[in-house]
Short mmCIF file of C-alpha atoms in Angstrom, two decimals:
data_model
loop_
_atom_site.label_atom_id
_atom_site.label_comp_id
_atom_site.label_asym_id
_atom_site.label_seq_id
_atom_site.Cartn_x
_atom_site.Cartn_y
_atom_site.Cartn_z
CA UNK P 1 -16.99 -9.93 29.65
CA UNK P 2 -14.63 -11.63 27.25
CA UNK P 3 -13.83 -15.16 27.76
CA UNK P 4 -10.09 -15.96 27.45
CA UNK P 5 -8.77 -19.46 27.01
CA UNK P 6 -6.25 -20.77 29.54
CA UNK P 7 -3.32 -20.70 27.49
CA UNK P 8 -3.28 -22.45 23.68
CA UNK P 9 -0.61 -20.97 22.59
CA UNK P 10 2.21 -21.81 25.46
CA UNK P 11 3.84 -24.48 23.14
CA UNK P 12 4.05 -21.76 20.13
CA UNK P 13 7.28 -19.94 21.66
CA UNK P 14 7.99 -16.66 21.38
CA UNK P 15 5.11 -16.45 18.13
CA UNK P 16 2.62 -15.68 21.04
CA UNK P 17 1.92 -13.81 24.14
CA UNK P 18 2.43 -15.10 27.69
CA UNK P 19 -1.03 -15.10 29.81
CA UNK P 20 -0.15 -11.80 31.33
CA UNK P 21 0.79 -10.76 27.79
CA UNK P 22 -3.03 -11.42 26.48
CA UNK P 23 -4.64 -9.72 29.93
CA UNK P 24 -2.90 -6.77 29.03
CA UNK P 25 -3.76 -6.53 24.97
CA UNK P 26 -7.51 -7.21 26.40
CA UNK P 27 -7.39 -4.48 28.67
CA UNK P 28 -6.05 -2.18 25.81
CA UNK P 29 -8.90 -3.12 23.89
CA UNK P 30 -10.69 -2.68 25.86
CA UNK P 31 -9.91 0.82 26.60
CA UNK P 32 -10.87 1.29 22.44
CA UNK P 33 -7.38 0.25 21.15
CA UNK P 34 -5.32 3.09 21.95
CA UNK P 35 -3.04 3.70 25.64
CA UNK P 36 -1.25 6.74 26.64
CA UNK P 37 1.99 5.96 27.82
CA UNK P 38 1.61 7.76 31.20
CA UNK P 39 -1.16 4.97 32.03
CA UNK P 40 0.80 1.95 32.30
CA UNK P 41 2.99 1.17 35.23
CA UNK P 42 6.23 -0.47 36.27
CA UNK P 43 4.29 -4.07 36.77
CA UNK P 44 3.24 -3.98 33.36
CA UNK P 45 6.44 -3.29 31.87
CA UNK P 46 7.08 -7.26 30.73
CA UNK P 47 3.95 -8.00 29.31
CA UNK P 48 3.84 -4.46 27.61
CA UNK P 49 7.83 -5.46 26.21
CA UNK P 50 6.63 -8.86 24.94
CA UNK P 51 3.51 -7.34 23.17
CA UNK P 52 6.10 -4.70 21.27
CA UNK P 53 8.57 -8.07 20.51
CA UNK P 54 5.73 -9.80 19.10
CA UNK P 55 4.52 -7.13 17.53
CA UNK P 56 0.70 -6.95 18.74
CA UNK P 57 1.46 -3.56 20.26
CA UNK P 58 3.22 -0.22 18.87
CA UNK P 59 4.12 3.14 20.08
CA UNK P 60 2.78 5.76 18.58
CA UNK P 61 5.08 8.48 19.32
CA UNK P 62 3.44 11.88 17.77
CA UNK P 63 0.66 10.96 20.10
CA UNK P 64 2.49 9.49 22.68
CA UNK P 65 -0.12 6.74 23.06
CA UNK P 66 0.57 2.58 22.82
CA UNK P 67 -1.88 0.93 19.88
CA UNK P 68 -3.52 -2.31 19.37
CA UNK P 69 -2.49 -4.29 16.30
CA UNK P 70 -4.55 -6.84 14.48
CA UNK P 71 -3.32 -10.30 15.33
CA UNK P 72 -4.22 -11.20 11.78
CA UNK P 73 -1.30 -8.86 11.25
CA UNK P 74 0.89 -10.56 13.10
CA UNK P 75 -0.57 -13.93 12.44
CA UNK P 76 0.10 -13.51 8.74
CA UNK P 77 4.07 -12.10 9.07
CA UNK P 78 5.05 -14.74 11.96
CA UNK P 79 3.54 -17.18 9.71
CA UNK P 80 5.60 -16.02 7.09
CA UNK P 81 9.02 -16.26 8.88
CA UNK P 82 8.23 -19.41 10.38
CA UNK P 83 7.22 -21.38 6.85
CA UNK P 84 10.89 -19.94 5.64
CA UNK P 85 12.85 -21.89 8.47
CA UNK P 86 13.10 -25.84 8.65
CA UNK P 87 10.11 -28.02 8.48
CA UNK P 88 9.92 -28.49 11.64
CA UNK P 89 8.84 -25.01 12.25
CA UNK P 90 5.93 -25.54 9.98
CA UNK P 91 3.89 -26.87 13.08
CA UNK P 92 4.41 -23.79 14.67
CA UNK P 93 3.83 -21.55 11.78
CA UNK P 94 0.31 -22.97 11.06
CA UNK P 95 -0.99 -23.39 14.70
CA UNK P 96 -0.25 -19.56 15.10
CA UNK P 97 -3.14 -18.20 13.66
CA UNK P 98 -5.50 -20.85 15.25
CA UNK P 99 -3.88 -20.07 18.74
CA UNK P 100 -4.46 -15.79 18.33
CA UNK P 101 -8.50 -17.14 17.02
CA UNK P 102 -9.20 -15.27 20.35
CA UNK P 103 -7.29 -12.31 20.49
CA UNK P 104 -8.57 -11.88 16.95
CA UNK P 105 -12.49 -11.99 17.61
CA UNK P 106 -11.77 -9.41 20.63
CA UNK P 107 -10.26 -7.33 18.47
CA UNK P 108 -12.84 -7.46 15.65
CA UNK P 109 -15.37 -6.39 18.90
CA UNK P 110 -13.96 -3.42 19.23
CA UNK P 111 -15.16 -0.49 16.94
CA UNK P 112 -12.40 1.14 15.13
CA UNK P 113 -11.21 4.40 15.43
CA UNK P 114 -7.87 6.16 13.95
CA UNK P 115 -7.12 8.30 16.94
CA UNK P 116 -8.70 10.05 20.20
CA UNK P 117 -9.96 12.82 17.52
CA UNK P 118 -11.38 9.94 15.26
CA UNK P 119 -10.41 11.73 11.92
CA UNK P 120 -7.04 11.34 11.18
CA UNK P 121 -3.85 10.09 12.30
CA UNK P 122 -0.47 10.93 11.30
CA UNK P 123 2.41 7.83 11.35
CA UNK P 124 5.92 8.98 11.10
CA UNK P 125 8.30 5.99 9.69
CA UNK P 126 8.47 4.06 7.05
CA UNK P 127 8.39 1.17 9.35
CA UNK P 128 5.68 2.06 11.07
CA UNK P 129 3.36 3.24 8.35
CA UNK P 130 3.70 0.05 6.80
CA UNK P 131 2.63 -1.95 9.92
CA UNK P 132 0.03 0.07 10.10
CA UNK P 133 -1.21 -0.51 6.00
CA UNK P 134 -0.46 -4.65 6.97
CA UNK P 135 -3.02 -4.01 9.30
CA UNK P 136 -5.69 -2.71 6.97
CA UNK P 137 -5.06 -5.30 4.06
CA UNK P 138 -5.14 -7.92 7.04
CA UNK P 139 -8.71 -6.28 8.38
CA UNK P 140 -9.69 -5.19 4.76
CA UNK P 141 -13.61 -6.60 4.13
CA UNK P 142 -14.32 -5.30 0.63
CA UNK P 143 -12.02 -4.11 -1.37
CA UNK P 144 -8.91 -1.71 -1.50
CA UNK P 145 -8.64 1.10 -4.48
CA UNK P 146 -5.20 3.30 -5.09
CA UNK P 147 -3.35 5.12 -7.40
CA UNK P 148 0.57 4.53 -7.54
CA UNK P 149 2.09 7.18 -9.51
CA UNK P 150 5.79 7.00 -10.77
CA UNK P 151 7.98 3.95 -10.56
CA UNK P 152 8.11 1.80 -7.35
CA UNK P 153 11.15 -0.08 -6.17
CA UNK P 154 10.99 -3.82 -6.96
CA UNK P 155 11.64 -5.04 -3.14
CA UNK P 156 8.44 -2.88 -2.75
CA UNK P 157 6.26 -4.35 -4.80
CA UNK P 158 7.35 -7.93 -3.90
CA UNK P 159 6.46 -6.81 -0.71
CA UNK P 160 3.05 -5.97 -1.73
CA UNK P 161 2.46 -9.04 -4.10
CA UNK P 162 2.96 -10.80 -0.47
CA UNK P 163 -0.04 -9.14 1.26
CA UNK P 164 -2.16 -8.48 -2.05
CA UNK P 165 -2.66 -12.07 -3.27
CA UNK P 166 -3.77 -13.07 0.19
CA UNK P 167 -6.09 -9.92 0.23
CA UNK P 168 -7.59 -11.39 -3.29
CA UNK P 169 -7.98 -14.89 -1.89
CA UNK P 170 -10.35 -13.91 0.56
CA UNK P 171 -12.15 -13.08 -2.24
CA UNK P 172 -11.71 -8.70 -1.37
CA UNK P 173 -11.67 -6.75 -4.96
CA UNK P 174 -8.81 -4.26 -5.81
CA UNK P 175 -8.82 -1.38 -8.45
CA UNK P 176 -5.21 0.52 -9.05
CA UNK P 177 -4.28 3.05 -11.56
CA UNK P 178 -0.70 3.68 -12.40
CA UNK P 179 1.30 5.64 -15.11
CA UNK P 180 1.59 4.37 -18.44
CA UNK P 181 5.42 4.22 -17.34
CA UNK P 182 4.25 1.00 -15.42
CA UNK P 183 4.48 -0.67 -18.36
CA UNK P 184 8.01 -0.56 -19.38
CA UNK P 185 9.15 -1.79 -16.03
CA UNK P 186 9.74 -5.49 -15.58
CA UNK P 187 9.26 -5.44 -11.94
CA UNK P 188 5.69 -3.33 -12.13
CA UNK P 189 4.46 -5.66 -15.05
CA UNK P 190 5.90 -8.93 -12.89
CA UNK P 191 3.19 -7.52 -10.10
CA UNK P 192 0.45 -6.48 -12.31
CA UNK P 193 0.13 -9.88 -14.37
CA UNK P 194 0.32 -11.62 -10.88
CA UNK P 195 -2.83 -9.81 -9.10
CA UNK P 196 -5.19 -9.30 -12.31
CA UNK P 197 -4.78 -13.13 -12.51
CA UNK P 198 -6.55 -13.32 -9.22
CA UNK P 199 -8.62 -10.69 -9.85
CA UNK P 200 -7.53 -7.16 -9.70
CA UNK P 201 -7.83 -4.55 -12.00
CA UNK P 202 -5.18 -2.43 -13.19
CA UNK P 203 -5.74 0.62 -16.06
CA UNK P 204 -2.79 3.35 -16.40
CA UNK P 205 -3.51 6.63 -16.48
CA UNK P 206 -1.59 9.77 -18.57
CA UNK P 207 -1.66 12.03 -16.17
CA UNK P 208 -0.30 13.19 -12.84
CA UNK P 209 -1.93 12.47 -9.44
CA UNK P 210 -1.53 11.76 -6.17
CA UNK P 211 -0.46 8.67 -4.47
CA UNK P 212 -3.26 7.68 -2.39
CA UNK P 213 -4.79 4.20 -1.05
CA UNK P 214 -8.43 3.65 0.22
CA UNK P 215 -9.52 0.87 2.20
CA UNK P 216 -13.53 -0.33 2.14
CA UNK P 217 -14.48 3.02 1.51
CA UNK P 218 -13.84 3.94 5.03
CA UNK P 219 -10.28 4.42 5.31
CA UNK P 220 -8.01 6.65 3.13
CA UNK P 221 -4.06 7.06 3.14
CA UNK P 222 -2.46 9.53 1.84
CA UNK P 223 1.79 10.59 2.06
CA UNK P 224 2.40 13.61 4.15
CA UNK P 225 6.03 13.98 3.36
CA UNK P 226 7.62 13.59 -0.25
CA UNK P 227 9.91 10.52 0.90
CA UNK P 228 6.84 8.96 2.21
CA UNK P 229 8.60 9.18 5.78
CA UNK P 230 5.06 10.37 6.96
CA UNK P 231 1.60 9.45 6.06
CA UNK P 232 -2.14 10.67 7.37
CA UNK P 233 -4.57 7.89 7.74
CA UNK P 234 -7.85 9.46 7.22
CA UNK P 235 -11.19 8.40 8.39
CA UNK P 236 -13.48 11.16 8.14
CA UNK P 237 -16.40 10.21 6.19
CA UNK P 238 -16.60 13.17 4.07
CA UNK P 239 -13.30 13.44 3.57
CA UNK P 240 -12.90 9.81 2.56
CA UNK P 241 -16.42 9.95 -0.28
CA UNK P 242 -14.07 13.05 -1.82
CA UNK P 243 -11.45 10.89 -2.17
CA UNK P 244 -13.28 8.19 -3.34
CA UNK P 245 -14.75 10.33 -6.21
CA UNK P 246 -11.55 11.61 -7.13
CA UNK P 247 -10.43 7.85 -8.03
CA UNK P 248 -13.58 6.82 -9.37
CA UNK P 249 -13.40 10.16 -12.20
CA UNK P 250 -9.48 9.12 -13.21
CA UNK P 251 -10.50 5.48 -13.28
CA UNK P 252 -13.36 6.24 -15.75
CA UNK P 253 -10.65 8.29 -17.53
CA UNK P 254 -7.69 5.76 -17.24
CA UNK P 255 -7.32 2.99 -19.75
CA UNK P 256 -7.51 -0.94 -19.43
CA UNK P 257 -3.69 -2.57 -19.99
CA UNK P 258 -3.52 -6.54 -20.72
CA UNK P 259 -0.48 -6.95 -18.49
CA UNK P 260 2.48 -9.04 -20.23
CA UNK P 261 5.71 -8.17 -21.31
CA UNK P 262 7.45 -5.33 -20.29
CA UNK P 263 8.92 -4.65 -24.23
CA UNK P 264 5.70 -3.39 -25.35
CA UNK P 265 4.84 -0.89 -23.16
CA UNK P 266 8.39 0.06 -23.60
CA UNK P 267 8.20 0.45 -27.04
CA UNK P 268 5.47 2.75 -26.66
CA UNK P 269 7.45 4.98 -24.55
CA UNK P 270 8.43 7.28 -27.63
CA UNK P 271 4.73 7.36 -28.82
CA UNK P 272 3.66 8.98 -25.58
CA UNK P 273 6.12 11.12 -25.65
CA UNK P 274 5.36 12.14 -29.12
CA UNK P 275 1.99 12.63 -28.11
CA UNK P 276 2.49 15.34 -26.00
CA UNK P 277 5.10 17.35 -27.70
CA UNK P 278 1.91 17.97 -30.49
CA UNK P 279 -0.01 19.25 -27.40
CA UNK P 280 2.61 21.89 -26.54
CA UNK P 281 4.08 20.25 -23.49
CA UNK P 282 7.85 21.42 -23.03
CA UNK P 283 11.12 18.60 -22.75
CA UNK P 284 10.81 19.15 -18.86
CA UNK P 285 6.92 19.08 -19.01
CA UNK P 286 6.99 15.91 -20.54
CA UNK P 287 9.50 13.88 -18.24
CA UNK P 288 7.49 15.14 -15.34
CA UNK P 289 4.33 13.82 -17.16
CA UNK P 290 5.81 10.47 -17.99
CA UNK P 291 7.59 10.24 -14.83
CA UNK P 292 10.99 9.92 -16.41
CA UNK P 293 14.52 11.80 -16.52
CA UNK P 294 14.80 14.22 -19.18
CA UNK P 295 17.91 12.74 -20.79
CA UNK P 296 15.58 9.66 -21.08
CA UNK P 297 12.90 11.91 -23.12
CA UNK P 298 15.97 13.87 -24.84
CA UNK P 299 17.19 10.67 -26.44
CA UNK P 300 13.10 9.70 -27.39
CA UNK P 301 13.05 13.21 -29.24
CA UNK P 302 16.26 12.92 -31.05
CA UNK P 303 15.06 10.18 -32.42
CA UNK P 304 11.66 11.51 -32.97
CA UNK P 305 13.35 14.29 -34.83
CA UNK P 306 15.11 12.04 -37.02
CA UNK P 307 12.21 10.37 -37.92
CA UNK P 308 10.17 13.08 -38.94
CA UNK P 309 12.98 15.07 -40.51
CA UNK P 310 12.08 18.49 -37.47
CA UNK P 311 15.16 20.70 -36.57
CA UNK P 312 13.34 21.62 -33.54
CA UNK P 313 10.96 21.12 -30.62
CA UNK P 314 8.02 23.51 -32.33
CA UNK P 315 8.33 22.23 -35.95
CA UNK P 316 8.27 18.56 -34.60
CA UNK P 317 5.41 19.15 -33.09
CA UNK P 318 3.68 20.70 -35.91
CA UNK P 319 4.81 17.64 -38.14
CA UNK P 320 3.29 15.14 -35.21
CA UNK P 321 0.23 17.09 -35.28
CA UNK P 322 -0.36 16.26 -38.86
CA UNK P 323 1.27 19.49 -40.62
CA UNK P 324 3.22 19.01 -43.85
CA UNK P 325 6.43 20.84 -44.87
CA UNK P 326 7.04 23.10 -47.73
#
């Protein structure tokens, strides 16, 4: 039986959960970390509401069940708001942690499991999925591996410079691959010097693929919806070594960047696109390769064309590839 201390955390406010609070996360961890609704009952209404407020509990509506969240999840973003208010709320912000030491270790007891089928589990909301990812970097014990394709928004990826520097800290390893397009946007290049100065490794990768994180080889997320609205959290073993051979093979493939300014990998925007007009690659086929508009890639072939003196798409291709006029 779990031993619960009487109540360290009643100075901490509303950062921590009341004693009924804590019986109540106990008993759902007991019960492996997931809750269908229908088991819980009017007397357990106010504990089960201040769980959700504090955030150490969340519906899952698709399967209609209540799950357990990591306290080092919660830990880590009440932390955060707290250090951003007056310094008086300091004390509060770094006895939080300490004072969910216990919820913590009970959760760590408790194997893990996505969902009652223990394969998958599909999260619909943005807000929710990304609860649920703060909850993997927060339990992460190796390392995490993914592939970003395309650009990503720059409150996004200050977002993730917040839990992935943390994640490094603790001394976890992390392996990403993005599009060469990466490299001509100040917020991407921002992120990427940031991390591979603590340790991560970043290559790009000229090619398209899938966006996809994996977490200590065990744990694989993929989008299920193109607006990322929906994701599947996969834990099936096999599925999971498939995945994690499909990264491995475009890693191998994908080449190292030394991540600095932005102006250089935009200046070799054209010379990609050049590149693959001498393959054979179409206008369209190209801005979907590159990730970019195809105005954008019009504007790098005009001036392509100019360059090498080609009145059109074939014969500057031709000239790119080394062919000589008459």
């Amino acid at each position: 039986m779990l031993d619960v201390a009487a109540d360290p955390t009643a100075d901490l406010g509303a950062g921590a959960p009341g004693e009924a609070a804590r019986q109540l996360y106990l008993g759902i961890l007991a019960a492996g970390g997931l809750v269908p609704f229908a088991d819980f009952s009017e007397s357990d209404r106010p504990a089960l509401d201040q769980l959700m407020e504090i955030g150490l509990v969340m519906p899952n509506l698709m399967d209609s069940v209540y799950t357990a969240v990591s306290p080092r999840t919660v830990a880590g973003r009440v932390s955060a708001e707290l250090r951003s208010e007056a310094t008086r709320l300091l004390v509060r912000a770094e006895g939080l942690p300490g004072a969910l030491d216990g919820l913590t270790k009970a959760y760590d007891a408790v194997p893990r499991r996505a969902d009652q089928r223990g394969e998958a589990t599909h999260i619909e909301g943005h807000e929710h999925i990304r609860h649920q990812i703060e909850q993997l970097v927060a339990d992460c014990k190796e390392g995490l591996l993914s592939t970003q394709p395309g650009p990503r928004p720059a409150d996004a990826l200050d977002m993730a410079l917040r839990q992935d520097l943390p994640l490094l800290r603790r001394g976890r390893t992390m392996r990403t691959i993005y599009q060469p397009t990466a490299m001509a946007e100040p917020a991407a290049v921002k992120y990427a010097a940031a991390v591979t100065e603590h340790g991560a490794q970043i290559r790009v990768l000229d090619e398209n693929f899938q966006r996809m994180l994996i977490f200590d080889r065990a744990v694989a997320v993929v989008p299920a919806a193109d607006d990322h609205s929906k994701a599947v959290f996969i834990t099936d073993s096999a599925a999971v070594t498939f995945l994690v051979a499909v990264f491995e093979r475009d890693w191998a493939r994908a080449d190292s960047v030394v991540w600095g300014s932005s102006e250089e990998g935009r200046s070799r925007v054209p010379e990609r696109v050049g590149r693959l007009l001498a393959q054979g690659f179409t206008q369209r086929a190209v801005a979907t390769r590159l990730g970019l508009s195809e105005r954008t890639v019009a504007g790098h072939i005009s001036r392509l064309r100019e360059r090498y003196g080609a009145q059109t798409l074939f014969q500057l291709g031709w000239l790119m590839r080394g062919g000589r006029g008459e």
